[in-house]
PDB file of C-alpha atoms in Angstrom:
ATOM      1  CA  MET H   1       0.000   0.000   0.000  1.00  0.00           C
ATOM      2  CA  ARG H   2       2.892   2.396   0.539  1.00  0.00           C
ATOM      3  CA  VAL H   3       3.981   1.876  -3.071  1.00  0.00           C
ATOM      4  CA  VAL H   4       1.092   3.921  -4.477  1.00  0.00           C
ATOM      5  CA  PRO H   5       1.878   7.138  -2.494  1.00  0.00           C
ATOM      6  CA  ASN H   6       5.566   6.883  -3.433  1.00  0.00           C
ATOM      7  CA  LEU H   7       4.657   6.511  -7.099  1.00  0.00           C
ATOM      8  CA  ARG H   8       2.476   9.624  -6.877  1.00  0.00           C
ATOM      9  CA  ILE H   9       5.372  11.579  -5.416  1.00  0.00           C
ATOM     10  CA  LEU H  10       7.730  10.351  -8.142  1.00  0.00           C
ATOM     11  CA  ALA H  11       5.178  11.142 -10.845  1.00  0.00           C
ATOM     12  CA  GLY H  12       4.877  14.690  -9.491  1.00  0.00           C
ATOM     13  CA  VAL H  13       8.606  15.436  -9.675  1.00  0.00           C
ATOM     14  CA  PRO H  14       8.754  15.883 -13.494  1.00  0.00           C
ATOM     15  CA  LEU H  15       5.669  18.096 -13.380  1.00  0.00           C
ATOM     16  CA  ALA H  16       7.199  20.275 -10.675  1.00  0.00           C
ATOM     17  CA  ALA H  17      10.459  20.518 -12.639  1.00  0.00           C
ATOM     18  CA  ALA H  18       8.571  21.513 -15.797  1.00  0.00           C
ATOM     19  CA  ALA H  19       6.645  24.167 -13.876  1.00  0.00           C
ATOM     20  CA  LEU H  20       9.875  25.562 -12.418  1.00  0.00           C
ATOM     21  CA  VAL H  21      11.447  25.790 -15.882  1.00  0.00           C
ATOM     22  CA  ALA H  22       8.353  27.537 -17.245  1.00  0.00           C
ATOM     23  CA  LEU H  23       8.301  30.045 -14.381  1.00  0.00           C
ATOM     24  CA  THR H  24      12.000  30.913 -14.574  1.00  0.00           C
ATOM     25  CA  ALA H  25      12.083  31.160 -18.370  1.00  0.00           C
ATOM     26  CA  GLY H  26      10.147  34.442 -18.356  1.00  0.00           C
ATOM     27  CA  ALA H  27      13.131  36.670 -17.528  1.00  0.00           C
ATOM     28  CA  ALA H  28      15.287  35.212 -20.272  1.00  0.00           C
ATOM     29  CA  SER H  29      12.547  35.129 -22.886  1.00  0.00           C
ATOM     30  CA  ALA H  30      11.715  38.827 -22.860  1.00  0.00           C
ATOM     31  CA  ALA H  31      11.467  40.400 -26.303  1.00  0.00           C
ATOM     32  CA  ILE H  32      14.539  42.169 -27.630  1.00  0.00           C
ATOM     33  CA  PRO H  33      13.986  45.877 -26.871  1.00  0.00           C
ATOM     34  CA  ILE H  34      14.777  47.262 -30.343  1.00  0.00           C
ATOM     35  CA  ASN H  35      15.748  50.975 -30.372  1.00  0.00           C
ATOM     36  CA  LYS H  36      15.515  51.305 -26.574  1.00  0.00           C
ATOM     37  CA  PRO H  37      18.668  53.080 -25.314  1.00  0.00           C
ATOM     38  CA  MET H  38      20.343  51.610 -22.234  1.00  0.00           C
ATOM     39  CA  SER H  39      23.179  52.940 -20.119  1.00  0.00           C
ATOM     40  CA  GLY H  40      25.889  50.531 -19.181  1.00  0.00           C
ATOM     41  CA  LYS H  41      29.467  49.510 -19.586  1.00  0.00           C
ATOM     42  CA  ALA H  42      31.631  47.744 -22.132  1.00  0.00           C
ATOM     43  CA  THR H  43      34.654  45.509 -21.909  1.00  0.00           C
ATOM     44  CA  TYR H  44      36.447  43.833 -24.806  1.00  0.00           C
ATOM     45  CA  TYR H  45      37.529  40.378 -25.850  1.00  0.00           C
ATOM     46  CA  ASN H  46      39.555  38.865 -28.694  1.00  0.00           C
ATOM     47  CA  ASP H  47      38.364  35.250 -28.986  1.00  0.00           C
ATOM     48  CA  ALA H  48      38.467  33.483 -32.338  1.00  0.00           C
ATOM     49  CA  GLY H  49      36.478  30.434 -33.428  1.00  0.00           C
ATOM     50  CA  TYR H  50      32.723  29.987 -33.484  1.00  0.00           C
ATOM     51  CA  GLY H  51      30.515  32.532 -31.736  1.00  0.00           C
ATOM     52  CA  ALA H  52      27.215  31.712 -30.045  1.00  0.00           C
ATOM     53  CA  CYS H  53      25.386  32.312 -33.342  1.00  0.00           C
ATOM     54  CA  GLY H  54      27.278  29.421 -34.920  1.00  0.00           C
ATOM     55  CA  THR H  55      29.334  31.575 -37.293  1.00  0.00           C
ATOM     56  CA  ARG H  56      33.098  31.967 -37.352  1.00  0.00           C
ATOM     57  CA  ILE H  57      34.289  35.056 -35.534  1.00  0.00           C
ATOM     58  CA  ASN H  58      37.560  36.725 -34.761  1.00  0.00           C
ATOM     59  CA  ALA H  59      37.011  39.330 -32.057  1.00  0.00           C
ATOM     60  CA  GLY H  60      40.642  40.365 -32.485  1.00  0.00           C
ATOM     61  CA  ASN H  61      40.074  41.801 -35.968  1.00  0.00           C
ATOM     62  CA  GLN H  62      36.319  42.040 -36.636  1.00  0.00           C
ATOM     63  CA  LEU H  63      33.830  44.596 -35.378  1.00  0.00           C
ATOM     64  CA  LEU H  64      31.240  42.601 -33.400  1.00  0.00           C
ATOM     65  CA  VAL H  65      29.686  42.287 -29.965  1.00  0.00           C
ATOM     66  CA  ALA H  66      28.849  39.633 -27.384  1.00  0.00           C
ATOM     67  CA  VAL H  67      25.737  40.496 -25.376  1.00  0.00           C
ATOM     68  CA  SER H  68      24.661  39.327 -21.944  1.00  0.00           C
ATOM     69  CA  HIS H  69      23.368  35.801 -21.535  1.00  0.00           C
ATOM     70  CA  THR H  70      20.199  37.389 -20.106  1.00  0.00           C
ATOM     71  CA  TRP H  71      19.112  38.527 -23.596  1.00  0.00           C
ATOM     72  CA  TRP H  72      19.329  35.046 -25.165  1.00  0.00           C
ATOM     73  CA  THR H  73      16.050  33.136 -25.331  1.00  0.00           C
ATOM     74  CA  SER H  74      16.657  29.888 -27.253  1.00  0.00           C
ATOM     75  CA  ALA H  75      18.118  26.680 -25.887  1.00  0.00           C
ATOM     76  CA  ASN H  76      20.141  26.532 -29.124  1.00  0.00           C
ATOM     77  CA  PRO H  77      21.708  29.996 -29.477  1.00  0.00           C
ATOM     78  CA  ASN H  78      22.152  29.449 -33.251  1.00  0.00           C
ATOM     79  CA  ASN H  79      18.364  29.829 -33.515  1.00  0.00           C
ATOM     80  CA  ASP H  80      18.102  32.797 -31.176  1.00  0.00           C
ATOM     81  CA  PRO H  81      16.411  35.978 -32.461  1.00  0.00           C
ATOM     82  CA  LEU H  82      19.628  37.858 -31.568  1.00  0.00           C
ATOM     83  CA  CYS H  83      21.384  35.946 -34.364  1.00  0.00           C
ATOM     84  CA  LYS H  84      18.847  36.988 -36.970  1.00  0.00           C
ATOM     85  CA  GLY H  85      19.968  40.429 -38.078  1.00  0.00           C
ATOM     86  CA  ILE H  86      20.312  42.177 -34.726  1.00  0.00           C
ATOM     87  CA  SER H  87      23.131  44.641 -34.072  1.00  0.00           C
ATOM     88  CA  VAL H  88      24.068  46.883 -31.171  1.00  0.00           C
ATOM     89  CA  LYS H  89      24.488  50.617 -31.711  1.00  0.00           C
ATOM     90  CA  VAL H  90      27.009  51.915 -29.179  1.00  0.00           C
ATOM     91  CA  SER H  91      27.547  55.617 -28.397  1.00  0.00           C
ATOM     92  CA  TYR H  92      30.183  57.180 -26.174  1.00  0.00           C
ATOM     93  CA  GLN H  93      31.659  60.683 -26.059  1.00  0.00           C
ATOM     94  CA  GLY H  94      30.310  61.697 -29.461  1.00  0.00           C
ATOM     95  CA  LYS H  95      31.332  58.489 -31.266  1.00  0.00           C
ATOM     96  CA  THR H  96      28.887  55.845 -32.514  1.00  0.00           C
ATOM     97  CA  VAL H  97      29.579  52.358 -33.822  1.00  0.00           C
ATOM     98  CA  THR H  98      27.019  49.737 -34.862  1.00  0.00           C
ATOM     99  CA  VAL H  99      28.232  46.148 -34.523  1.00  0.00           C
ATOM    100  CA  PRO H 100      26.483  42.824 -35.194  1.00  0.00           C
ATOM    101  CA  VAL H 101      25.599  40.461 -32.342  1.00  0.00           C
ATOM    102  CA  ARG H 102      27.684  37.316 -32.894  1.00  0.00           C
ATOM    103  CA  ASP H 103      28.363  35.991 -29.412  1.00  0.00           C
ATOM    104  CA  LYS H 104      27.099  35.570 -25.846  1.00  0.00           C
ATOM    105  CA  CYS H 105      28.794  37.030 -22.780  1.00  0.00           C
ATOM    106  CA  PRO H 106      28.252  34.619 -19.864  1.00  0.00           C
ATOM    107  CA  SER H 107      29.655  37.013 -17.244  1.00  0.00           C
ATOM    108  CA  CYS H 108      27.877  40.188 -18.412  1.00  0.00           C
ATOM    109  CA  ASP H 109      24.796  41.573 -16.681  1.00  0.00           C
ATOM    110  CA  SER H 110      21.977  42.909 -18.853  1.00  0.00           C
ATOM    111  CA  THR H 111      23.543  46.354 -19.417  1.00  0.00           C
ATOM    112  CA  HIS H 112      27.139  45.146 -19.913  1.00  0.00           C
ATOM    113  CA  ILE H 113      28.335  44.420 -23.464  1.00  0.00           C
ATOM    114  CA  ASP H 114      31.577  42.754 -24.542  1.00  0.00           C
ATOM    115  CA  LEU H 115      32.898  44.483 -27.649  1.00  0.00           C
ATOM    116  CA  SER H 116      35.450  42.997 -29.978  1.00  0.00           C
ATOM    117  CA  GLN H 117      38.913  44.470 -29.567  1.00  0.00           C
ATOM    118  CA  PRO H 118      38.733  46.794 -32.605  1.00  0.00           C
ATOM    119  CA  ALA H 119      35.213  47.982 -31.683  1.00  0.00           C
ATOM    120  CA  PHE H 120      36.353  48.842 -28.136  1.00  0.00           C
ATOM    121  CA  ALA H 121      39.397  50.653 -29.570  1.00  0.00           C
ATOM    122  CA  ARG H 122      37.045  53.024 -31.454  1.00  0.00           C
ATOM    123  CA  PHE H 123      36.056  54.451 -28.054  1.00  0.00           C
ATOM    124  CA  ALA H 124      39.044  54.057 -25.737  1.00  0.00           C
ATOM    125  CA  PRO H 125      42.569  52.625 -25.532  1.00  0.00           C
ATOM    126  CA  LEU H 126      42.567  48.878 -24.842  1.00  0.00           C
ATOM    127  CA  GLY H 127      44.587  49.507 -21.681  1.00  0.00           C
ATOM    128  CA  GLN H 128      41.538  51.205 -20.159  1.00  0.00           C
ATOM    129  CA  GLY H 129      39.818  47.804 -20.057  1.00  0.00           C
ATOM    130  CA  VAL H 130      36.329  49.079 -19.180  1.00  0.00           C
ATOM    131  CA  ILE H 131      34.208  51.903 -20.552  1.00  0.00           C
ATOM    132  CA  ASN H 132      31.594  53.076 -18.054  1.00  0.00           C
ATOM    133  CA  GLY H 133      28.666  55.340 -18.875  1.00  0.00           C
ATOM    134  CA  LEU H 134      28.164  54.475 -22.522  1.00  0.00           C
ATOM    135  CA  THR H 135      24.774  54.196 -24.207  1.00  0.00           C
ATOM    136  CA  TRP H 136      23.800  51.241 -26.336  1.00  0.00           C
ATOM    137  CA  GLN H 137      20.711  49.807 -27.982  1.00  0.00           C
ATOM    138  CA  PHE H 138      19.646  46.832 -30.040  1.00  0.00           C
ATOM    139  CA  VAL H 139      18.904  47.722 -33.680  1.00  0.00           C
ATOM    140  CA  LYS H 140      17.886  45.722 -36.707  1.00  0.00           C
ATOM    141  CA  ALA H 141      20.886  45.218 -38.985  1.00  0.00           C
ATOM    142  CA  GLY H 142      20.854  45.832 -42.713  1.00  0.00           C
ATOM    143  CA  VAL H 143      22.373  42.460 -43.663  1.00  0.00           C
ATOM    144  CA  ALA H 144      22.107  39.487 -41.323  1.00  0.00           C
ATOM    145  CA  GLY H 145      25.196  37.431 -40.660  1.00  0.00           C
ATOM    146  CA  GLU H 146      27.727  40.032 -41.747  1.00  0.00           C
ATOM    147  CA  SER H 147      30.658  41.092 -39.559  1.00  0.00           C
ATOM    148  CA  ILE H 148      32.635  44.165 -40.467  1.00  0.00           C
ATOM    149  CA  PRO H 149      36.332  43.408 -40.995  1.00  0.00           C
ATOM    150  CA  LEU H 150      38.861  45.731 -39.404  1.00  0.00           C
ATOM    151  CA  SER H 151      40.089  46.774 -42.863  1.00  0.00           C
ATOM    152  CA  GLU H 152      36.637  48.224 -43.745  1.00  0.00           C
ATOM    153  CA  PRO H 153      36.992  51.966 -44.385  1.00  0.00           C
ATOM    154  CA  VAL H 154      35.393  54.198 -41.775  1.00  0.00           C
ATOM    155  CA  THR H 155      33.707  57.451 -42.677  1.00  0.00           C
ATOM    156  CA  GLY H 156      32.761  59.907 -39.975  1.00  0.00           C
ATOM    157  CA  SER H 157      32.208  58.341 -36.577  1.00  0.00           C
ATOM    158  CA  THR H 158      29.443  55.875 -37.463  1.00  0.00           C
ATOM    159  CA  ILE H 159      29.804  52.349 -38.765  1.00  0.00           C
ATOM    160  CA  GLY H 160      26.846  50.240 -39.721  1.00  0.00           C
TER     161      GLY H 160
END
């Protein structure tokens, strides 16, 4: 007779786990706030290989950005809406650069972005390490899947 109550408890565990996943998914599955300026900070990185979007990247010589893990909504980041033509427009001290989202930053909070080395260098010397007080926003990119190589000519102070 004790077997039946134990089976009920065991049967309830997967349902409780599913409910917990559904309840905690809300924060990560928020819509991408296109054209909504945010204040935050930027660091830089120079990894090479495959970014979270499944494309080859070289953050040492391409203009691109890794955004906080909190903005990613798909279990498979290759299918995430961030990988479908979304860029980040970054502004700081009169300079603006628009860079495609190509990677995920696991240590960044929601207002912290990780710029590629050449993108960071457009705003500050690499030795500074962190830029505080910049403004950034998600924007829809003109061409999905395209990173801007470092050798791309720059006109004015805006890229994108």
